[in-house]
Coordinates of C-alpha atoms in Angstrom, one line a residue:
X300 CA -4.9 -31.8 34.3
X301 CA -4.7 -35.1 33.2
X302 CA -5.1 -38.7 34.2
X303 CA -3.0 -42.0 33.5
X304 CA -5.0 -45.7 33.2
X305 CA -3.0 -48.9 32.5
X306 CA -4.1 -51.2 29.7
X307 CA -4.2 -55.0 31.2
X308 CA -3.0 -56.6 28.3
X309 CA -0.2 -54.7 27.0
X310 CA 0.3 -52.4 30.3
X311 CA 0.6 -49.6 28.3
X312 CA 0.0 -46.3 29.6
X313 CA -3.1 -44.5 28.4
X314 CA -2.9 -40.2 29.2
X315 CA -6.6 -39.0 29.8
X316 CA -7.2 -35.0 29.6
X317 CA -10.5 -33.8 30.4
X318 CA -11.9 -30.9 28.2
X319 CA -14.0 -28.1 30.1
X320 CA -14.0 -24.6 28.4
X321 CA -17.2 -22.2 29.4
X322 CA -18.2 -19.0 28.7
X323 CA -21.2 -16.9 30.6
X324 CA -21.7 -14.0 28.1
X325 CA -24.7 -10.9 27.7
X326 CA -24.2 -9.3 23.9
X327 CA -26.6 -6.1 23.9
X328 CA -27.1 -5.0 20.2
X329 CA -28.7 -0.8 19.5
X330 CA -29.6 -0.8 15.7
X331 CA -30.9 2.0 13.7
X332 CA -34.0 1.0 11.5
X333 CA -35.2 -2.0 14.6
X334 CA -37.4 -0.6 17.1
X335 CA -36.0 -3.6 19.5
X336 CA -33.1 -3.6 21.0
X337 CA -31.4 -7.0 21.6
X338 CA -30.8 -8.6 24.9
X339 CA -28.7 -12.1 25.0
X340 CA -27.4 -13.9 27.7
X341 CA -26.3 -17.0 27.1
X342 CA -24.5 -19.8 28.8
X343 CA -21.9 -21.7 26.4
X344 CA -20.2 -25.3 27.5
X345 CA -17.5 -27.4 25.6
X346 CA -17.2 -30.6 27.8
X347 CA -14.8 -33.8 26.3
X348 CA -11.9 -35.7 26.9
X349 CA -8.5 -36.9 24.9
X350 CA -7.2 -39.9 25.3
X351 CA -3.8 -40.3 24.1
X352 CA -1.1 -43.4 23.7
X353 CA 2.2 -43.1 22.4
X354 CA 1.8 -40.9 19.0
X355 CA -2.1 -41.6 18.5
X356 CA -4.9 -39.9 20.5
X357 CA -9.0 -39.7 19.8
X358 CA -10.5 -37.0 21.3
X359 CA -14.6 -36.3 21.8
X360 CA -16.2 -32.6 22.6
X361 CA -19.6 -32.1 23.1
X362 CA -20.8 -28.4 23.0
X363 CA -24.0 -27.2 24.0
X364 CA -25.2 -23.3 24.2
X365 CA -28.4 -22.1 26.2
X366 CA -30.1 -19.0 26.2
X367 CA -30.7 -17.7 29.2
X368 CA -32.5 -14.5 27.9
X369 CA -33.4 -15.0 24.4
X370 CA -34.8 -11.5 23.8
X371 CA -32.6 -11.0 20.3
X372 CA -32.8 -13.0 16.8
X373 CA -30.4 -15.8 16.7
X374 CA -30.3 -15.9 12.8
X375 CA -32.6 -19.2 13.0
X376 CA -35.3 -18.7 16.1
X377 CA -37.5 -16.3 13.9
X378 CA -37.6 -13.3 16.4
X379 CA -37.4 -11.2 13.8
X380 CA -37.9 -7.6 15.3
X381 CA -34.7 -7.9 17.5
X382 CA -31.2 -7.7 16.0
X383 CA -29.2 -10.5 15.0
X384 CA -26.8 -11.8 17.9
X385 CA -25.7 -15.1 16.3
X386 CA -25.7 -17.4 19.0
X387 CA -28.9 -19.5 18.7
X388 CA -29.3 -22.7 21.3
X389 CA -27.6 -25.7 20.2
X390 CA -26.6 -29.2 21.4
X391 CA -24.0 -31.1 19.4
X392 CA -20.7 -32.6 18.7
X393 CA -17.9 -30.3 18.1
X394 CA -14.8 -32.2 17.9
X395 CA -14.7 -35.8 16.8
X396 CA -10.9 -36.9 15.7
X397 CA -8.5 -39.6 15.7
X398 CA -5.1 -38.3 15.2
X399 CA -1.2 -39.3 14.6
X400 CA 1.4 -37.1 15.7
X401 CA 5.1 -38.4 14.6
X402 CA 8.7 -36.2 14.2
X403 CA 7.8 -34.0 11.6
X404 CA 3.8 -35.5 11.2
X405 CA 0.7 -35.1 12.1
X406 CA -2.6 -36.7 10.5
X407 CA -5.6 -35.3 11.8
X408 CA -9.2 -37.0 10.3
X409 CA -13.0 -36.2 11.5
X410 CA -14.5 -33.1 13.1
X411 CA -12.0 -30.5 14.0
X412 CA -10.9 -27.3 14.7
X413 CA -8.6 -25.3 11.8
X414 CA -6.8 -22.0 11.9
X415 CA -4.6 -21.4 9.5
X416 CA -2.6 -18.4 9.6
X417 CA -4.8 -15.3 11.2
X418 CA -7.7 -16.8 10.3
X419 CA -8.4 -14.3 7.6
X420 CA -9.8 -17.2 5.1
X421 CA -10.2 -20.5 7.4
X422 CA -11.0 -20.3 11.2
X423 CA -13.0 -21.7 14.1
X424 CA -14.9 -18.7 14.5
X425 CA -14.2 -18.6 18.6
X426 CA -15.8 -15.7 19.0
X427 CA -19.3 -17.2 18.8
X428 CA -20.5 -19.4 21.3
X429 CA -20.8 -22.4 18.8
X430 CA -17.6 -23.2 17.5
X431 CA -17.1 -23.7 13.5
X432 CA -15.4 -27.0 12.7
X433 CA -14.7 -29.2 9.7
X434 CA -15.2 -32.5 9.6
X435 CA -12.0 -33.3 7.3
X436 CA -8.4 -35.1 6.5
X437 CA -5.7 -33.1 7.6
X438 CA -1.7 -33.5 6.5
X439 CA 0.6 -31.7 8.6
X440 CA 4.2 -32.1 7.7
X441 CA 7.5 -30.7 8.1
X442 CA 10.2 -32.2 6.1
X443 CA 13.6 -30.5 6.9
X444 CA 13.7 -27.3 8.8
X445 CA 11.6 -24.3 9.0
X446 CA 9.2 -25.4 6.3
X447 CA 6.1 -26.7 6.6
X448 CA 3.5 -28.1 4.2
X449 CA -0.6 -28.2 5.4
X450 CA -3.2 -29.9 3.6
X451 CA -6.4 -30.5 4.5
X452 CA -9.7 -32.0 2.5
X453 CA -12.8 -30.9 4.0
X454 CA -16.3 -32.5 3.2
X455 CA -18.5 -30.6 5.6
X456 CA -18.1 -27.2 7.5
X457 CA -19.9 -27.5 10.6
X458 CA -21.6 -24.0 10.7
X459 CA -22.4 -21.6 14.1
X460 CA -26.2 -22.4 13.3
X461 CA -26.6 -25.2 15.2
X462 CA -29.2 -28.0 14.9
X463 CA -31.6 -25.4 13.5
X464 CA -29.4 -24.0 11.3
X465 CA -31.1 -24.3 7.6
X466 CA -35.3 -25.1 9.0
X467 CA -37.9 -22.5 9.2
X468 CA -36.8 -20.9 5.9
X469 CA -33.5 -20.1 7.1
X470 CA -31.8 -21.7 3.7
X471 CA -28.6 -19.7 3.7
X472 CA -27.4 -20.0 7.5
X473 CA -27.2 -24.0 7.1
X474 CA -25.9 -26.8 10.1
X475 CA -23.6 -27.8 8.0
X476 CA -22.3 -26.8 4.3
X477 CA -21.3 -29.7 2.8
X478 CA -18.6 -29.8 -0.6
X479 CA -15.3 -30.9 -1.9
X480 CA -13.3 -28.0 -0.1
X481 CA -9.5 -28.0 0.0
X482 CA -7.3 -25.8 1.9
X483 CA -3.3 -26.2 0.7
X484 CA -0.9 -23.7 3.5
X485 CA 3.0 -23.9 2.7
X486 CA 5.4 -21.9 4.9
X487 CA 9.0 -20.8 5.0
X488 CA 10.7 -19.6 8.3
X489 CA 12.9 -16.9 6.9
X490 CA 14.7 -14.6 9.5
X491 CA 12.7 -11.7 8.7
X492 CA 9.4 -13.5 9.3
X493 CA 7.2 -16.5 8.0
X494 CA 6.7 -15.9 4.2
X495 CA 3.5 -18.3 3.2
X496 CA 1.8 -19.7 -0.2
X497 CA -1.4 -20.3 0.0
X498 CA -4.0 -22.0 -2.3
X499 CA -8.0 -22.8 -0.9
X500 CA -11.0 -24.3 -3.2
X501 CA -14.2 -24.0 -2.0
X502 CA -16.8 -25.9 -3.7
X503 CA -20.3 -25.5 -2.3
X504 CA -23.1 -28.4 -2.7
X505 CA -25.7 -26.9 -1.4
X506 CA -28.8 -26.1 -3.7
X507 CA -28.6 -22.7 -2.3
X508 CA -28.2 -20.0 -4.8
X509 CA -26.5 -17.7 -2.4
X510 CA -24.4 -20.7 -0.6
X511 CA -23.3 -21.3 -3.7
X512 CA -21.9 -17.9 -4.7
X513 CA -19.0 -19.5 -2.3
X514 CA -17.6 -21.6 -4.0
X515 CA -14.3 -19.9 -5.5
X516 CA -10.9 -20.7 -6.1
X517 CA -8.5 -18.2 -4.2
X518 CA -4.4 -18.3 -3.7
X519 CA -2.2 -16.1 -2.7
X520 CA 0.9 -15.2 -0.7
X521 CA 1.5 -13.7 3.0
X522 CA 4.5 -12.4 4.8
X523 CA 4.6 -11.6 8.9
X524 CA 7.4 -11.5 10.7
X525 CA 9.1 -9.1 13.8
X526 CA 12.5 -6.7 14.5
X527 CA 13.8 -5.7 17.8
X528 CA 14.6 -1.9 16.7
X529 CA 16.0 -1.7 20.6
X530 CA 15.8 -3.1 24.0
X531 CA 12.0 -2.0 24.7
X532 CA 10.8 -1.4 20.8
X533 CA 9.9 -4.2 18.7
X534 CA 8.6 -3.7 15.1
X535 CA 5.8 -5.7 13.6
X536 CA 4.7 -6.1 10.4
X537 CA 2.0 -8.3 7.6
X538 CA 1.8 -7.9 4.1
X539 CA -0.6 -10.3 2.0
X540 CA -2.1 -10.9 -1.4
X541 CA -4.4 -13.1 -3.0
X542 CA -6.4 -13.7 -6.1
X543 CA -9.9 -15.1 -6.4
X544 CA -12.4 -16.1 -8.7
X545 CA -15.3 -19.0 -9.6
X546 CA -15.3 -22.4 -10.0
X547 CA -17.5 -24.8 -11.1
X548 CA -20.5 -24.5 -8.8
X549 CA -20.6 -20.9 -8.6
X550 CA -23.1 -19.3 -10.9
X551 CA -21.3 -16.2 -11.3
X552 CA -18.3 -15.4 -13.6
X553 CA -15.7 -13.3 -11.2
X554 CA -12.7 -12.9 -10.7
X555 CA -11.1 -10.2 -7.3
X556 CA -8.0 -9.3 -5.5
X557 CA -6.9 -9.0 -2.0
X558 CA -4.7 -7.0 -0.1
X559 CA -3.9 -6.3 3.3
X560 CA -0.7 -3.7 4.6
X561 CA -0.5 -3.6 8.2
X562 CA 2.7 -2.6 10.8
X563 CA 3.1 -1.9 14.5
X564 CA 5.1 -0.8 17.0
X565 CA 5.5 -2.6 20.8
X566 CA 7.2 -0.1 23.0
X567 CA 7.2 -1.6 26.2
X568 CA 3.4 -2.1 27.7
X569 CA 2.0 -0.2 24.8
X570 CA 0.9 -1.5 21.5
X571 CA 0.6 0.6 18.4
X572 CA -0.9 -0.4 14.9
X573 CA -2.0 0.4 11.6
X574 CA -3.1 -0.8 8.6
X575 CA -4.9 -1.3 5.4
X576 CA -7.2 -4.3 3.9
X577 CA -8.8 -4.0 0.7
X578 CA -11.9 -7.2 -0.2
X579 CA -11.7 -5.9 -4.3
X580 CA -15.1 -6.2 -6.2
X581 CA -15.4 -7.3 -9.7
X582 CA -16.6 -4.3 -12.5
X583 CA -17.8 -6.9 -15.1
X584 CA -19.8 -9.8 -13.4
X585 CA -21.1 -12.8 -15.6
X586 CA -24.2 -14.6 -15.1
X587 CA -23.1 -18.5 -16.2
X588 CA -26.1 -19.3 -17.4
X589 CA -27.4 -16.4 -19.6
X590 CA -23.6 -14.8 -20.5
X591 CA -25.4 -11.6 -19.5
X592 CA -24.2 -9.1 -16.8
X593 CA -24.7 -9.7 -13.2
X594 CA -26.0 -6.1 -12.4
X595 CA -26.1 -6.4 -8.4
X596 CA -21.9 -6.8 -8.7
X597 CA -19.9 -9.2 -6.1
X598 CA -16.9 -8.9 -4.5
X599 CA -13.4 -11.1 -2.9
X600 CA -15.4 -13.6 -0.2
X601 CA -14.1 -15.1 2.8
X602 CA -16.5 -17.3 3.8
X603 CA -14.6 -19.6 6.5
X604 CA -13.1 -17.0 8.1
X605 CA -13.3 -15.6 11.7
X606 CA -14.7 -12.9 10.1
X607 CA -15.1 -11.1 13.8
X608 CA -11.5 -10.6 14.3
X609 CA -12.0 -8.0 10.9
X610 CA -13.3 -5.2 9.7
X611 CA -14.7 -4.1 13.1
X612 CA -16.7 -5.5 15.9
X613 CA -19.7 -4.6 15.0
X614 CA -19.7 -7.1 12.3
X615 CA -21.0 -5.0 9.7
X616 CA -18.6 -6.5 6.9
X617 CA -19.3 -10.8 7.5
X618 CA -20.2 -10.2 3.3
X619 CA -18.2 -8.2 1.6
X620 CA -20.5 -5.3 -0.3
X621 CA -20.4 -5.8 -4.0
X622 CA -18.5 -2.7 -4.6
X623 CA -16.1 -4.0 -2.2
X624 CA -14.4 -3.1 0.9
X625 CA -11.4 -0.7 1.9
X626 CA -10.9 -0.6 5.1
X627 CA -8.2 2.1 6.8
X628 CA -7.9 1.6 10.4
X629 CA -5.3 2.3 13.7
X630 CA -5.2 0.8 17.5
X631 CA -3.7 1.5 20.6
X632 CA -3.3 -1.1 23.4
X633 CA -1.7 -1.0 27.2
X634 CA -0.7 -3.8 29.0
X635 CA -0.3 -4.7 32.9
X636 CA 1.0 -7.8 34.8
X637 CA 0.4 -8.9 38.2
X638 CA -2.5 -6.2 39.2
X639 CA -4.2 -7.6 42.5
X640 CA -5.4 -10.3 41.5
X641 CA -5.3 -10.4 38.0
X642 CA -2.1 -12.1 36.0
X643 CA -2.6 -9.7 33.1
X644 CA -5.0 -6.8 32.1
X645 CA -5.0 -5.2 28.3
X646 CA -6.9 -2.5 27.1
X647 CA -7.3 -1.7 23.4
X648 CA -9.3 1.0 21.1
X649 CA -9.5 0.5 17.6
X650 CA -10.4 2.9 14.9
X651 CA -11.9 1.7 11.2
X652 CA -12.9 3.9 8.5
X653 CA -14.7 2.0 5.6
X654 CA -14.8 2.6 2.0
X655 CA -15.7 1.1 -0.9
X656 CA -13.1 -0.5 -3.6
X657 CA -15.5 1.4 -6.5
X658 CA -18.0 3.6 -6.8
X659 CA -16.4 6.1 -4.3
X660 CA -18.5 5.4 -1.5
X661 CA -17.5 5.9 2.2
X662 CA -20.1 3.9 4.1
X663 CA -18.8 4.7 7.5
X664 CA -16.8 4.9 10.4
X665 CA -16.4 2.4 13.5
X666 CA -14.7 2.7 17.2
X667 CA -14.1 -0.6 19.3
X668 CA -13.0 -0.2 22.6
X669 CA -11.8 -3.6 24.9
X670 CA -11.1 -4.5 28.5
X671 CA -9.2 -8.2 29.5
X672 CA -8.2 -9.1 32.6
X673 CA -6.9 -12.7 33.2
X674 CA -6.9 -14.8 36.5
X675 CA -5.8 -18.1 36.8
X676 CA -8.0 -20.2 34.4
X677 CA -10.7 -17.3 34.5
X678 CA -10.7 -14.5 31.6
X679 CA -13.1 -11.6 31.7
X680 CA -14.0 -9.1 28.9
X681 CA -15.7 -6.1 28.5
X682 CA -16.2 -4.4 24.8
X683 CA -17.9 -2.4 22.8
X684 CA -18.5 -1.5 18.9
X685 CA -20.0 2.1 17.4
X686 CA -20.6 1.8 13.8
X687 CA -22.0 5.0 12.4
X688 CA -23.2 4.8 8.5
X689 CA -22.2 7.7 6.3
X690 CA -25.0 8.6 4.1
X691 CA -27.6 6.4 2.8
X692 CA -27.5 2.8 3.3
X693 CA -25.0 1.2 0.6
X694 CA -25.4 -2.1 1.8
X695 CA -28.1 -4.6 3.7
X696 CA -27.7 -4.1 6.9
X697 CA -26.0 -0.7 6.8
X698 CA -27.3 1.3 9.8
X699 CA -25.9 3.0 12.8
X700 CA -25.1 0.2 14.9
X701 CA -24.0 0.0 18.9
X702 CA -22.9 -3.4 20.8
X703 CA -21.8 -4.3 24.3
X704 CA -20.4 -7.3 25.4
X705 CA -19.8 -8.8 29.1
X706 CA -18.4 -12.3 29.6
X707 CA -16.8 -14.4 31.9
X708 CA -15.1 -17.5 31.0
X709 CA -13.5 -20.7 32.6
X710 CA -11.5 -23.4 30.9
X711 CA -8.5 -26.4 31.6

C-alpha cells in the first residue's frame, strides 16, 4: 500500500508507504526456584511511513509496547519474584534513516534495522516486542557480480530495554550501549552456496564492568548454500567458524572459537535437520589489570545477536556459560498450503541437548514445539519451550524452565 504526492515546484513524484506492524502476544513463563509464575500480555505497535523519490527515501517508525497484564519481571520494572519475560513498556523511535539506493549501492545512515547473515552475531532481535536497532553508517555495495561487500559503523545499539532500560539499578540491561562498533560482511555467490568473511569489533563505552566484557574483536568465515538431490528432495547445509578475543575496553584477556555444523533435508512438505554449535570458553583467562587469573572463566559472546533464534526457546543460553556451550540438536517440520482459510500452516519440534565446551558438564536438555498459520496480512503462533536442568545448577539461571507463547499479529 502506498500513496503518490506531486511536488509543485519540480512535479516530481514523491511514493509514500505507510508502516503498520502489530503484534497482540501472552508469554507465560514456569520456573523452578520462583514461586511466581509469569503472566504477560502485551500489546506491541510499529507505526511510520517512507517516503521515497527517485534513489533517496527517509523513513520514520515510532514503536511503542503496553502491558496489558504486567504480572512478570520485564528486566527493568523491579517485579522481582516473577520470571523475566523481556518485554518491559516502552515508547520510542525505532527507525530513523535517510537512505540512497543506486545499481550496485546502497547508503543507509541513522537508526536502523541490521541482519546480517542468520543473525548469529548482529540482528534486530524480532522476537521481542521492542525491536533492537543501531543507530549507524551503512555501505552496501556490489561491484561486479555475485559479490557483495557490507560495512557498517555503529555508534549506539538501541537495546530491547526501552526508556527504562539502565534506571532503578538496572546497570547492565541499558537504553542504549553506546561505542565505536564495526561490522565488515563480504560474500561470494558460488554455485554451491554463499561462502562469506566476516570481521565485527565491538567496543563498549559504557562504565559497566559487565557491558564491558563485550567488547571483542571476532572474524571468521561461513558457508550455506542448497542441492536438488531429486525432484521433491532438496539438501541443505551451513558450516561456520570464527575466532574471538578482547580488545581494548575489555578488561579480560581472552581469546575463543566458534563453530557451528548443521544439514537438512526438504522432502516435499516435511523438513528435516540437524546440527552442532559450539560458543568455546577460554582455559587461561587474564585479568588486565592485575596479570592475575580470571578464576570465574568466560566464553565466545554474541552480544548483538537474535540470540532467541539459538540454543533453544527457552532462552537459557542469551550468555554463554564460562565453560562454554555445545549444543547437539535435531527438528522436524510439516508444511500445508491453502487450509480453509489459512495460506500456509507449519508445524515444527525441535530437540537441544546442552553441554559444556570443558569441564564435562551436561547442563540439560530442551524440547520446543511450534504452530504457524498465515492469513492474508494476519500470522498466528502458538509455541512452547521445556528446559530441564541436569544436575546441579552450572550456571545463573539454570533451572527447570517451561514457556508458552500465544500471539497474533497484523502488518502492511
Amino acid at each position: 500500500m502506498s500513496s503518490v504526492v506531486l511536488l509543485p515546484a519540480a512535479a516530481q513524484a514523491v511514493k509514500i508507504k505507510p508502516i503498520v506492524d502489530t503484534r497482540l502476544r501472552y508469554e507465560g513463563v514456569e520456573q523452578q526456584g520462583i514461586a511466581r509464575d509469569a503472566d504477560a500480555l502485551t500489546l506491541r505497535a510499529r507505526v511510520g511511513a517512507e517516503a521515497t523519490e527517485g534513489p533517496f527515501s527517509i523513513l520514520i517508525e515510532g514503536e511503542g509496547t503496553l502491558a496489558i497484564d504486567e504480572s512478570y519481571f520485564s528486566g527493568v520494572n523491579r517485579k522481582t519474584t516473577y520470571p523475566v519475560v523481556a518485554d518491559p513498556e516502552t515508547v520510542e523511535i525505532n527507525r530513523i534513516q535517510l537512505q540512497y539506493k543506486g545499481k550496485g549501492l546502497t547508503i543507509t545512515g541513522g537508526r536502523q534495522r541490521i541482519n546480517l547473515d542468520d543473525q548469529r552475531f548482529v540482528g534486530g532481535v524480532a522476537w521481542r516486542q521492542n525491536e533492537q536497532t543501531f543507530d549507524a553508517a551503512r555501505v552496501e555495495w556490489s561491484p561486479i557480480k555475485d559479490v557483495k561487500l557490507d560495512v557498517v559503523y555503529s555508534w549506539s545499539v538501541r537495546t530491547i530495554w526501552g526508556v527504562d532500560g539502565g534506571t532503578r539499578g538496572f546497570t547492565n540491561r541499558p537504553q542504549a550501549m553506546s561505542g565505536d562498533d564495526i561490522f565488515v560482511n563480504g560474500s561470494y555467490k558460488t554455485p554451491y552456496g554463499l561462502l562469506t568473511g566476516f570481521f565485527y569489533r565491538i567496543d563498549e563505552d559504557e562504565n559497566v564492568v559487565a557491558l564491558r566484557r563485550n567488547s571483542s574483536n571476532t572474524y571468521g568465515l561461513r558457508f550455506a548454500g542448497s542441492r536438488p538431490l531429486s525432484k521433491a528432495v532438496k539438501w541443505n547445509y551451513i558450516v561456520s567458524y570464527a575466532h574471538q578475543q578482547d580488545n581494548g575496553t575489555n578488561p579480560l584477556d581472552y581469546s575463543a572459537d566458534y563453530f557451528l555444523a548443521e544439514g537438512g533435508l526438504d522432502i516435499g512438505a516435511w523438513k528435516l535437520g540437524a546440527g552442532v554449535e559450539q560458543l568455546g570458553a577460554d582455559r587461561s583467562v587474564l585479568t588486565k589489570a592485575t596479570g592475575a587469573r580470571f578464576p570465574a572463566g568466560f566464553a565466545f559472546m554474541t552480544p548483538f545477536a537474535t540470540l532467541h533464534k539459538f540454543n533453544g526457546w527457552a532462552d537459557k543460553f542469551l550468555t554463554t556459560p564460562a565453560q562454554g556451550l555445545t549444543d547437539y540438536y535435531g527438528s522436524i517440520g510439516y508444511g500445508l498450503k491453502k487450509v480453509g482459510p489459512f495460506d500456509t500452516i507449519t508445524a515444527t519440534a525441535m530437540y537441544h541437548r546442552f553441554n559444556s565446551d570443558i569441564a564435562g558438564i551436561h547442563y540439560g536438555d530442551e524440547l520446543n514445539l511450534q504452530l504457524v498459520a498465515k492469513m492474508k496480512k494476519y500470522t498466528f503462533l502458538a509455541k512452547y519451550a521445556d528446559y530441564q536442568r541436569k544436575g546441579i545448577a552450572s550456571y545463573a539461571g539454570d533451572a527447570d524452565t517451561k514457556k508458552l507463547w500465544l500471539s497474533v499479529e497484523w502488518a502492511f
